[in-house]
Structures are given as structure tokens and as C-alpha cells.
Coordinates of C-alpha atoms and ligand atoms in Angstrom, one line a residue:
X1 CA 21.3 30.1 -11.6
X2 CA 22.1 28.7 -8.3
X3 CA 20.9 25.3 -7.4
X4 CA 18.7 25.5 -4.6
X5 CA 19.1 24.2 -1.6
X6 CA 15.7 23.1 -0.1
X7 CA 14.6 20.6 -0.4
X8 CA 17.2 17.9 -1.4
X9 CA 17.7 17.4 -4.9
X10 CA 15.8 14.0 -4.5
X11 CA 12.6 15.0 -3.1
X12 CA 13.1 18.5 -5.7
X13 CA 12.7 15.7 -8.3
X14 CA 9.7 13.4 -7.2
X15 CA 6.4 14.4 -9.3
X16 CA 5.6 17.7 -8.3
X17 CA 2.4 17.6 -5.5
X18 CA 2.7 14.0 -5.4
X19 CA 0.0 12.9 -2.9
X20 CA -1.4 9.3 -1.8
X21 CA -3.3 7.7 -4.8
X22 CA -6.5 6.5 -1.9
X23 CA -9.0 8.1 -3.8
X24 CA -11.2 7.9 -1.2
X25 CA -13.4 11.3 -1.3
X26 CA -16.1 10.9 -3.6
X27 CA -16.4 13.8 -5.5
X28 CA -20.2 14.7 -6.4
X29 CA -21.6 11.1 -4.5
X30 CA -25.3 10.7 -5.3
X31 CA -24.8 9.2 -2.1
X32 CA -24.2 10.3 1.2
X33 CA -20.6 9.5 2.6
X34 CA -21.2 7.0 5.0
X35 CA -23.2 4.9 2.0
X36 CA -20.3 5.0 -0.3
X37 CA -19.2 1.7 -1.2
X38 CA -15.3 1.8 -0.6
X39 CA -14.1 -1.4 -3.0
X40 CA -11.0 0.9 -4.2
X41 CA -8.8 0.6 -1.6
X42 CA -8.4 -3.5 -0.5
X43 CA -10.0 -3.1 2.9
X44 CA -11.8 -5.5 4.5
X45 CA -15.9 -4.9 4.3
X46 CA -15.9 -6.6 7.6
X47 CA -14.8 -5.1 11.2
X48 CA -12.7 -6.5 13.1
X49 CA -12.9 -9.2 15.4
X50 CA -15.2 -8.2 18.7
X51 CA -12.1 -9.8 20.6
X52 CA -9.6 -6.9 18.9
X53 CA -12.2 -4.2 19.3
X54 CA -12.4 -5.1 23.1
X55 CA -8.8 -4.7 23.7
X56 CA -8.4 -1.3 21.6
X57 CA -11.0 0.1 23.9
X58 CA -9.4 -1.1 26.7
X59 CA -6.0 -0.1 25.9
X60 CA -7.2 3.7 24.9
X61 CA -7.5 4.0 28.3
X62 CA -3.9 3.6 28.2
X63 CA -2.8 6.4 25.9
X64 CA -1.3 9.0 28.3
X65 CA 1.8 6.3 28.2
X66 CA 4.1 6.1 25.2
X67 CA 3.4 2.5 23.4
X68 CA 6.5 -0.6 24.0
X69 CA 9.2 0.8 21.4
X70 CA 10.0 -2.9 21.3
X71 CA 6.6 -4.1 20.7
X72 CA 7.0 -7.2 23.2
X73 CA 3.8 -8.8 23.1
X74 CA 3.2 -8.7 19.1
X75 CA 6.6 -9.3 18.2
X76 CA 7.1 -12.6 20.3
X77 CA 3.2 -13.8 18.9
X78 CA 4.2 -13.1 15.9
X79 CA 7.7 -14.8 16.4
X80 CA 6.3 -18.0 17.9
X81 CA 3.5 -17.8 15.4
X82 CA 5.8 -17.9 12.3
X83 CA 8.4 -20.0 13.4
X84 CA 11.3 -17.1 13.6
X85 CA 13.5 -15.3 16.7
X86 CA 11.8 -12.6 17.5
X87 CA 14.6 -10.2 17.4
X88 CA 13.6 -11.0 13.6
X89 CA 10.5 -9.6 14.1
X90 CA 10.1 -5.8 12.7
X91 CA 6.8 -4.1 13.4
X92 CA 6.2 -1.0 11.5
X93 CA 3.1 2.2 10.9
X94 CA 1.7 -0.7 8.3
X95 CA 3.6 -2.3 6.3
X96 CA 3.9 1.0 4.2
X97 CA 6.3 1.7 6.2
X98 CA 8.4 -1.2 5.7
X99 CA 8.7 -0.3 2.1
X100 CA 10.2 3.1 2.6
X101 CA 12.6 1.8 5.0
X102 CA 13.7 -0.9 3.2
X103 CA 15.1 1.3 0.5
X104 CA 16.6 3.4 3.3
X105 CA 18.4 1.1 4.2
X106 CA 19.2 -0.7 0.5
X107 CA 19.8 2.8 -1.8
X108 CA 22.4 5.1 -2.3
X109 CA 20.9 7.5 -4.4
X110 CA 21.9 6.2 -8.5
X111 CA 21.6 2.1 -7.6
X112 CA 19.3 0.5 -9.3
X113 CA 15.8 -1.5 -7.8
X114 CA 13.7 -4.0 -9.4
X115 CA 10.2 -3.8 -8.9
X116 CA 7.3 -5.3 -10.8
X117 CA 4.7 -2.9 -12.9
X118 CA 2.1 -2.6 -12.1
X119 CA 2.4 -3.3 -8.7
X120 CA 2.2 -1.9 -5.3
X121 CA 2.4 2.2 -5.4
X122 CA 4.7 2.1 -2.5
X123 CA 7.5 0.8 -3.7
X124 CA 8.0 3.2 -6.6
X125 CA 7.4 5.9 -3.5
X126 CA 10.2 4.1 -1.9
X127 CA 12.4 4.1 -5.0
X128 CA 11.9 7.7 -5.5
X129 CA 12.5 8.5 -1.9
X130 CA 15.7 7.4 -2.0
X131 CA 17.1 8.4 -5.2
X132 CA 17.0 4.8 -6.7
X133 CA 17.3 4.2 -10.8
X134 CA 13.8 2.1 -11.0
X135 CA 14.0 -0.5 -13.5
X136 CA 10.4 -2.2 -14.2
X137 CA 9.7 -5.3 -14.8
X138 CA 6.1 -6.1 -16.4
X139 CA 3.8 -8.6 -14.8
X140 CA 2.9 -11.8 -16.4
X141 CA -0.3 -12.7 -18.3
X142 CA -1.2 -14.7 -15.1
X143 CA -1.0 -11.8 -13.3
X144 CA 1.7 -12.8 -10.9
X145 CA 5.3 -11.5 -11.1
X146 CA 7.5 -12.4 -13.7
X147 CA 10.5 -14.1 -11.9
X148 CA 12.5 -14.6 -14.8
X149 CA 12.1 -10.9 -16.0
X150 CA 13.2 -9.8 -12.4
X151 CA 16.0 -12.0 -12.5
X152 CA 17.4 -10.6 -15.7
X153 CA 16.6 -6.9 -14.6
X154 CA 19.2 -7.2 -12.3
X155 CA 22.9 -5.7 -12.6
X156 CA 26.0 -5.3 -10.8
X157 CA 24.3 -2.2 -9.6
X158 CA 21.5 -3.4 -7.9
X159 CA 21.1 -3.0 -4.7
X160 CA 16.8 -4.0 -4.1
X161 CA 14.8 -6.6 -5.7
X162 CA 11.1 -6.4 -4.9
X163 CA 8.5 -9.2 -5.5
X164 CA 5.0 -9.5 -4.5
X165 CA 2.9 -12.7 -3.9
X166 CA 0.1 -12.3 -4.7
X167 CA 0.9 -9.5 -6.6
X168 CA -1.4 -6.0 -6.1
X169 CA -3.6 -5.0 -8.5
X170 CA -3.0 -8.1 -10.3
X171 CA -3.9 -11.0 -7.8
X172 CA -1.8 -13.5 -9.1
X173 CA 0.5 -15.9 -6.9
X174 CA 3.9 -17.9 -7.2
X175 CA 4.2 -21.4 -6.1
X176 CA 7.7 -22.4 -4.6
X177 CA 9.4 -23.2 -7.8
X178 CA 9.2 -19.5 -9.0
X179 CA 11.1 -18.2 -5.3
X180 CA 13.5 -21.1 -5.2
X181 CA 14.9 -19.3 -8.9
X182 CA 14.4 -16.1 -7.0
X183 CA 16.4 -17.2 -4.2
X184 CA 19.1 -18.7 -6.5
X185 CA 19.5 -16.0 -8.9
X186 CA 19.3 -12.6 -6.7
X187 CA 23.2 -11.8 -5.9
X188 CA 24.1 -11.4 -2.2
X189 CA 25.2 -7.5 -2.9
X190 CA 20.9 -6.8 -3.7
X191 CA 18.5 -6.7 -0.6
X192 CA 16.0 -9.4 -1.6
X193 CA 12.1 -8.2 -0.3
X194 CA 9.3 -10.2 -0.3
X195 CA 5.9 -8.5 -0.2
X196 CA 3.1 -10.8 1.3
X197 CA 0.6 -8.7 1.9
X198 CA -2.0 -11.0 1.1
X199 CA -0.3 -14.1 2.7
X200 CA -3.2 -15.2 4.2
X201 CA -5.6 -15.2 1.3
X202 CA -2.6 -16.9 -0.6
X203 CA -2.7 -20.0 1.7
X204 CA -6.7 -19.7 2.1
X205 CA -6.2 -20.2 -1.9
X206 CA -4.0 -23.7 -1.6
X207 CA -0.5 -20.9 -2.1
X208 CA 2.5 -22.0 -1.0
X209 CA 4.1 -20.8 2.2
X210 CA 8.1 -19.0 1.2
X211 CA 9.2 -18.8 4.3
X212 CA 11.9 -21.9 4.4
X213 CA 12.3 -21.4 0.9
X214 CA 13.2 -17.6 1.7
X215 CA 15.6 -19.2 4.8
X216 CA 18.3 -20.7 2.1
X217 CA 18.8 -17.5 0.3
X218 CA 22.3 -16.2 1.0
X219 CA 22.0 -12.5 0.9
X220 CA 20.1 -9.9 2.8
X221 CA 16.5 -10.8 2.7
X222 CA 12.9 -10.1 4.1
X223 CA 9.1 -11.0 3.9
X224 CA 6.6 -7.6 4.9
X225 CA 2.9 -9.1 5.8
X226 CA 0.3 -7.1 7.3
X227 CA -3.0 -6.7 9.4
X228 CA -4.8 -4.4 7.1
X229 CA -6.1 -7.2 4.5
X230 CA -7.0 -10.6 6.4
X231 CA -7.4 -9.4 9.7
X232 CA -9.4 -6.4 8.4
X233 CA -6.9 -3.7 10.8
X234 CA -6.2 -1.6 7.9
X235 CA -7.1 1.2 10.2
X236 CA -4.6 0.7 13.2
X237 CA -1.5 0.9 10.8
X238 CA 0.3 -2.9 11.6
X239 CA 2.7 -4.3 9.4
X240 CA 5.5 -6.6 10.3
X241 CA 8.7 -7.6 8.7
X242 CA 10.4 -11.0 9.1
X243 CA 14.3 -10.0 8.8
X244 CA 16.2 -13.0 7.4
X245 CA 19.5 -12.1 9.5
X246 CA 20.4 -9.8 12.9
X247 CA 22.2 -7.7 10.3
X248 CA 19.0 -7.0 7.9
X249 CA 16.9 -6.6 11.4
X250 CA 19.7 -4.2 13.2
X251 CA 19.3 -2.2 10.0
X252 CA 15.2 -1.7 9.8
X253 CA 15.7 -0.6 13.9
X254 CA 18.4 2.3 12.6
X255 CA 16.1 3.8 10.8
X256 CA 12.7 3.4 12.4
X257 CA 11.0 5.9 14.5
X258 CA 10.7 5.0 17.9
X259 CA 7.1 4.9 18.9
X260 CA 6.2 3.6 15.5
X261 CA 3.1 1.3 16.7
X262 CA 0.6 3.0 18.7
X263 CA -0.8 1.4 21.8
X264 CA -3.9 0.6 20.5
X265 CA -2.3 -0.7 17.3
X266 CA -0.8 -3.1 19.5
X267 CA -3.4 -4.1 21.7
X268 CA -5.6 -4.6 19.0
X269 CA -3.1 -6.6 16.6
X270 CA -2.2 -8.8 19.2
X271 CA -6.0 -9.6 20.0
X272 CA -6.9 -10.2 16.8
X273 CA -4.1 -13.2 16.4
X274 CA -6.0 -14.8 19.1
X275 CA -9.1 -15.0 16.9
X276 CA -8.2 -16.9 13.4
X277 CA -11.8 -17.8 13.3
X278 CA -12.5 -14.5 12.5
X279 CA -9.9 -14.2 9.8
X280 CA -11.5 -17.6 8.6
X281 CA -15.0 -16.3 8.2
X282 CA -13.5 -13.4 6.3
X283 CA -11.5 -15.6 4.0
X284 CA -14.2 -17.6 3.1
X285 CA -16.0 -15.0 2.6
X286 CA -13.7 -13.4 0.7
X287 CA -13.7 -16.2 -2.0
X288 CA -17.4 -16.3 -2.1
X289 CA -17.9 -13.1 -3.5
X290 CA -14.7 -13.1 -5.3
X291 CA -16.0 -15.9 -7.9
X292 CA -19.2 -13.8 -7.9
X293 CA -17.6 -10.7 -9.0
X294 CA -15.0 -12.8 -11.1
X295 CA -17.9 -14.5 -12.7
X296 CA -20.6 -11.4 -13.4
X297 CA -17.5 -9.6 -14.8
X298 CA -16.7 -12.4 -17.3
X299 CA -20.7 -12.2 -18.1
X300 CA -20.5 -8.5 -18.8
X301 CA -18.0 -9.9 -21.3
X302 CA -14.5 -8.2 -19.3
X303 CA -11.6 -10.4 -18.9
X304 CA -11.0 -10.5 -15.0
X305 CA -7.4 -12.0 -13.5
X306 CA -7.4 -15.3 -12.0
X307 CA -7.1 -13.6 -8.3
X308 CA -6.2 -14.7 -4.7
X309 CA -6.2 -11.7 -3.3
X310 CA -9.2 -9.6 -1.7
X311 CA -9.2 -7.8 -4.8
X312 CA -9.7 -8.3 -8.2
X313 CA -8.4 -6.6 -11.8
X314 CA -9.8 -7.1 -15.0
X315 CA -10.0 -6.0 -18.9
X316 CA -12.9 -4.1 -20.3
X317 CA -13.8 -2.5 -23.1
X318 CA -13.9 0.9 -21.8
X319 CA -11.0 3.4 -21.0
X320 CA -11.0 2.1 -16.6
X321 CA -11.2 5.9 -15.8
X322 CA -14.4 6.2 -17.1
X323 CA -15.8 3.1 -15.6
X324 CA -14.5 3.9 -12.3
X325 CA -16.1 7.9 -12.6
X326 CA -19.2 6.2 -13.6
X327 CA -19.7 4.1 -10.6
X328 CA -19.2 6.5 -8.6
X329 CA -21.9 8.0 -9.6
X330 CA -23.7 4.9 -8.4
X331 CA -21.8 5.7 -4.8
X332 CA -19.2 3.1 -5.5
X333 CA -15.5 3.4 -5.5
X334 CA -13.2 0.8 -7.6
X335 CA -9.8 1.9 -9.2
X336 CA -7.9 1.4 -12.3
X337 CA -4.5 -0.2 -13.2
X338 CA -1.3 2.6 -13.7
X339 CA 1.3 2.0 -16.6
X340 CA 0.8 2.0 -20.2
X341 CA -0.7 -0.5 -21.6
X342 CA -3.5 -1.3 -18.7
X343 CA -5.7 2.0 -19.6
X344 CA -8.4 -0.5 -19.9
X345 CA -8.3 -2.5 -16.4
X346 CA -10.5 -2.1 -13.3
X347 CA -9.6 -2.9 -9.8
X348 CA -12.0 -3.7 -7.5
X349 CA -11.8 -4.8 -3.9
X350 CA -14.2 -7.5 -2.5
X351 CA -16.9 -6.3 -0.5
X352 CA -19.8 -7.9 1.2
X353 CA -22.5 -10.0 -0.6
X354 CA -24.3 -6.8 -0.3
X355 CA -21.4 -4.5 -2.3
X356 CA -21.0 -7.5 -4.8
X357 CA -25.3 -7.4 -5.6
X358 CA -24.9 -3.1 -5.8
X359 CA -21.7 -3.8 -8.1
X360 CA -23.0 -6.2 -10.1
X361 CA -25.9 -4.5 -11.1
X362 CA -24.1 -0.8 -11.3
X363 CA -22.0 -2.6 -13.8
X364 CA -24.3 -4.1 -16.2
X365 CA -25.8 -0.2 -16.5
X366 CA -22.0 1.1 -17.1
X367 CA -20.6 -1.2 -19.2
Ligands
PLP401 C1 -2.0 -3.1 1.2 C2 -0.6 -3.5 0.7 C3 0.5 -3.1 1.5 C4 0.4 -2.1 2.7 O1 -0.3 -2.5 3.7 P1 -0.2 -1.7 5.1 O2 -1.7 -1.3 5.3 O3 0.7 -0.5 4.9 O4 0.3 -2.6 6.0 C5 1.7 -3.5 1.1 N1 1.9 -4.2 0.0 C6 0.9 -4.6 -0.8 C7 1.2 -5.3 -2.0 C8 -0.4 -4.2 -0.4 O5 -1.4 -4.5 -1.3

């Protein structure tokens, strides 16, 4: 038989029908849509700031011009914000899109990544993607990344390392000591990525900040943050990436698309960095109904992660994909934990006080 040619043997042998785990259709809702409860997929429960809103309205009048391929505005707030040159400043379609192209840029097809399980579904997208050997490394029972499994996951063949802090679904964070062994031990021939999705909620939390300890690594390195979490953007699609040289930066503009942020995205991104009050509220918030949940969950006698993040996983005593089919019969939407092992462990994001009350009470009839 002859091979065939389309497509490429690499996307010919990703999962067959593969689409985007989101979930977010409920199937057979006693409720209708617009009352579903949507704490499965780690967006904010609040809108953006009014400020942001204002100048996404105004800047849809705009969108008969193509958006600033060189993103001007964001890139030099967000430069000047974090401390960086802003020809180090990468925006991309959410940070998402970061991920793919870091492998793009990383992977031949056959080297070897290290990402943590279970973690972010993206990066196994983006190992798959580009034909990368994916070699797992389990979380630890503190639900943040196990460093010292990472570093002894890596060979003379690999070419990524992936951490996340605070990892997702797990919510656990590393303190400096963890990504100064990180930044000793990854060789210079491995891209070294940093996911800080949840950066703010991390220093909300008391976290440590890895940028200067990121700054003495020797290799290629990077740190992806985003406005879908904190600033509660998940909608506009903004992620940035802070390149750790002009040589990992040149790379991520190779293989970008041009237009990549939309006007709007821009407009509103940039807004919303002139409001942190606004981000405040929502990390206070945040916390507040996180050690509700955390603590009606432990009630209900789960085990729940010690979490940072606007999310939070936990043990039960019921198979997760039964919990989660049975809320949603109460019109909520949480999800479950991938990988052997976590069949029994929820994720659900943080809501209002309003989601947590519906939860909380939803759960004490399901569990
Ligand atoms: C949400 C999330 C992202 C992606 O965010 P974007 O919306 O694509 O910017 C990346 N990494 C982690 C760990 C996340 O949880």
C-alpha cells in the first residue's frame, strides 16, 4: 500500500477528530443557555473593566483597517510594565498560540519535550503538532510541578522543557528556589518555557515573581502570561511572551501570522492595563470564593489542592465524569483531571459568590 500523502504523516498521526476539550455546550441543560454556570473553563465570572469595554467599542469603529502587526502600544506597556525591551515583547491570538509556536520553533519532528501531566492541554497539542517524542512528568502531591522530575526527564535530545506556575488544573505554585534548579539544570541546547498564566493570582497569593531569576538562565528561554484569567479578556484572544534574547524573539516573529491581534484585542488589552483596580477587585474576589469552595469541598469530605489559581481541583469519591454530568444537570459546568490515575478529580473554576452558593449546594445533592 502506498503511504498517503495528505496530510503529513504528523497531523495523519494526532488522535483521530481531535477537537478543543472546552466543553462548553451543555448537552440536555435543565437550564437555558444563557443561565448555565460556566466554571469549566477558568474564565473570569466578571466582565471586564468598563475602561477596556469603552475602548473596544471605540476601536470597532476602526475595523475596516488591518490591526498594528507590531502591536506598538501593548507591546511597549507591557515592556515598560515588566521591566524588559520591548522588542522582547511577543503578542500572540492568546497565549494558546504561544504554545504552538514555541514548539515550531523548538522541534524537529523525533526530539524529545518535557511537559508536566496533568497540565495545560495545549502543550501536548503543541507537542503533537510538531512531531515531538512527549515525555511526562507527573505533578507533585502539592500540586505544583515537579522540578526535580523535569530536570531528570531531560536528555541529550531535548529540545523543550515546559513548566507551569501555578500549574493548570492543579493550582499549585513554585517559589524561587524551585526555578533557580530549573534554570541551572535545563541545558542550553533545550528551549526553556515558562507558563504564567496565572501570574497575577500567583503574586495576589504572596508567589514569587521569576522573571530575574529566568534573566540568569543561559539558554533559550521564555515566560507566556495572558489577559484571559486576571484581567477577565479571555474573549479578545491576548497572550504575550517575554523572549529572553533577540534570537528567541526573532524566532516567535518567523513563525507568527501577521495580523495575529485584532484591533479590538488591542485596544481593549491596552485599556485594561490602565485599570489594575479592576484586576484587584477580581483577585480579591477570586480568593474569597476560592476558600469557600476549597472549604465546602473539604466539608463534603473531597480532598481539594491547595490552589492559587482561579481554579480549583480536588479528590472525590466518585468517578469526576459522573460528578461533572451530574451538575450539569443542575446547569453547571466544572471538568475533570486527564491521565491515569486522576479519574477521581474535579476542576472547577471560581465564579461569583453567586456560582459558589449554586455549587455548593448542587454538590451536597451529587456527592
Ligand atoms: C488559560 C491558560 C493558557 C491560555 O490562555 P490564552 O487564553 O490562550 O491566553 C495558557 N496556559 C495555561 C496554563 C492556562 O491555564
Amino acid at each position: 500500500m502506498t503511504e498517503p500523502t495528505f496530510p503529513t504523516k504528523i497531523i495523519r498521526n494526532m488522535p483521530a477528530g481531535r477537537r478543543p476539550p472546552t466543553g462548553r455546550d451543555a448537552k440536555a441543560s435543565p437550564v437555558p443557555p444563557e443561565k448555565v454556570r460556566r466554571l469549566n473553563l477558568n474564565e473570569s465570572p466578571h466582565p471586564p473593566s468598563p475602561v477596556a469595554v469603552k475602548a473596544m467599542q471605540d476601536a470597532a469603529a476602526n475595523v475596516n483597517r488591518y490591526p498594528d502587526p507590531s502591536w506598538h502600544n501593548l507591546a511597549s506597556a507591557i515592556a515598560d510594565r515588566v521591566g524588559v525591551p520591548v522588542e522582547h515583547v511577543i503578542l500572540g491570538n492568546g497565549s494558546d498560540e504561544l504554545i504552538v509556536n514555541a514548539g515550531r520553533i523548538s522541534l524537529e519532528p523525533g526530539d524529545e519535550m518535557v511537559v508536566p501531566v496533568p497540565s495545560f492541554p495545549g502543550y501536548y497539542k503543541c507537542g503533537a503538532v510538531n512531531g515531538a517524542e512527549m515525555v511526562m512528568v507527573q505533578i507533585r502531591d502539592d500540586a505544583s510541578c515537579d522540578v526535580d522530575g523535569i530536570i531528570a526527564a531531560i536528555t541529550d535530545k531535548t529540545r523543550l522543557v515546559i513548566c507551569a506556575t501555578p500549574n493548570n488544573p492543579t493550582g499549585g505554585m513554585l517559589p524561587t528556589a524551585e526555578i533557580e534548579k530549573l534554570v541551572a539544570a535545563v541545558p542550553e541546547s533545550a528551549f526553556l518555557l515558562l507558563d504564567e498564566a496565572y501570574y497575577e493570582f500567583a503574586i495576589h497569593a504572596g508567589g514569587d515573581d521569576h522573571l530575574a531569576t529566568m534573566q540568569k538562565h543561559k539558554g533559550p528561554w521564555a515566560i507566556f502570561r495572558t489577559f484571559s484569567k486576571a484581567y477577565g479578556l479571555a474573549g479578545i484572544r491576548v497572550g504575550y511572551c517575554i523572549a529572553g534574547s533577540d534570537e528567541v524573539a526573532d524566532a516567535f516573529q518567523n513563525v507568527r501570522s501577521v495580523f495575529n491581534v485584532n484591533v479590538v484585542a488591542q485596544a481593549g488589552a491596552l485599556a485594561a492595563m490602565s485599570d489594575m483596580d479592576h484586576v484587584k477587585m477580581i483577585l480579591d474576589a477570586t480568593k474569597t470564593e476560592r476558600d469557600r469552595i476549597s472549604a465546602g469541598l473539604t466539608e463534603l469530605g473531597c480532598a481539594p489542592f491547595p490552589s492559587v489559581g482561579n481554579f480549583i481541583a480536588a479528590k472525590c469519591d466518585r468517578p469526576a465524569a459522573d460528578i461533572v454530568a451530574d451538575l450539569q444537570g443542575h446547569g453547571i459546568l466544572i471538568s475533570s483531571l486527564m491521565g491515569a490515575g486522576y479519574e477521581n478529580y474535579i476542576r472547577i473554576t471560581i465564579g461569583d459568590a453567586d456560582d459558589t452558593d449554586a455549587l455548593l449546594a448542587a454538590l451536597k445533592e451529587v456527592l
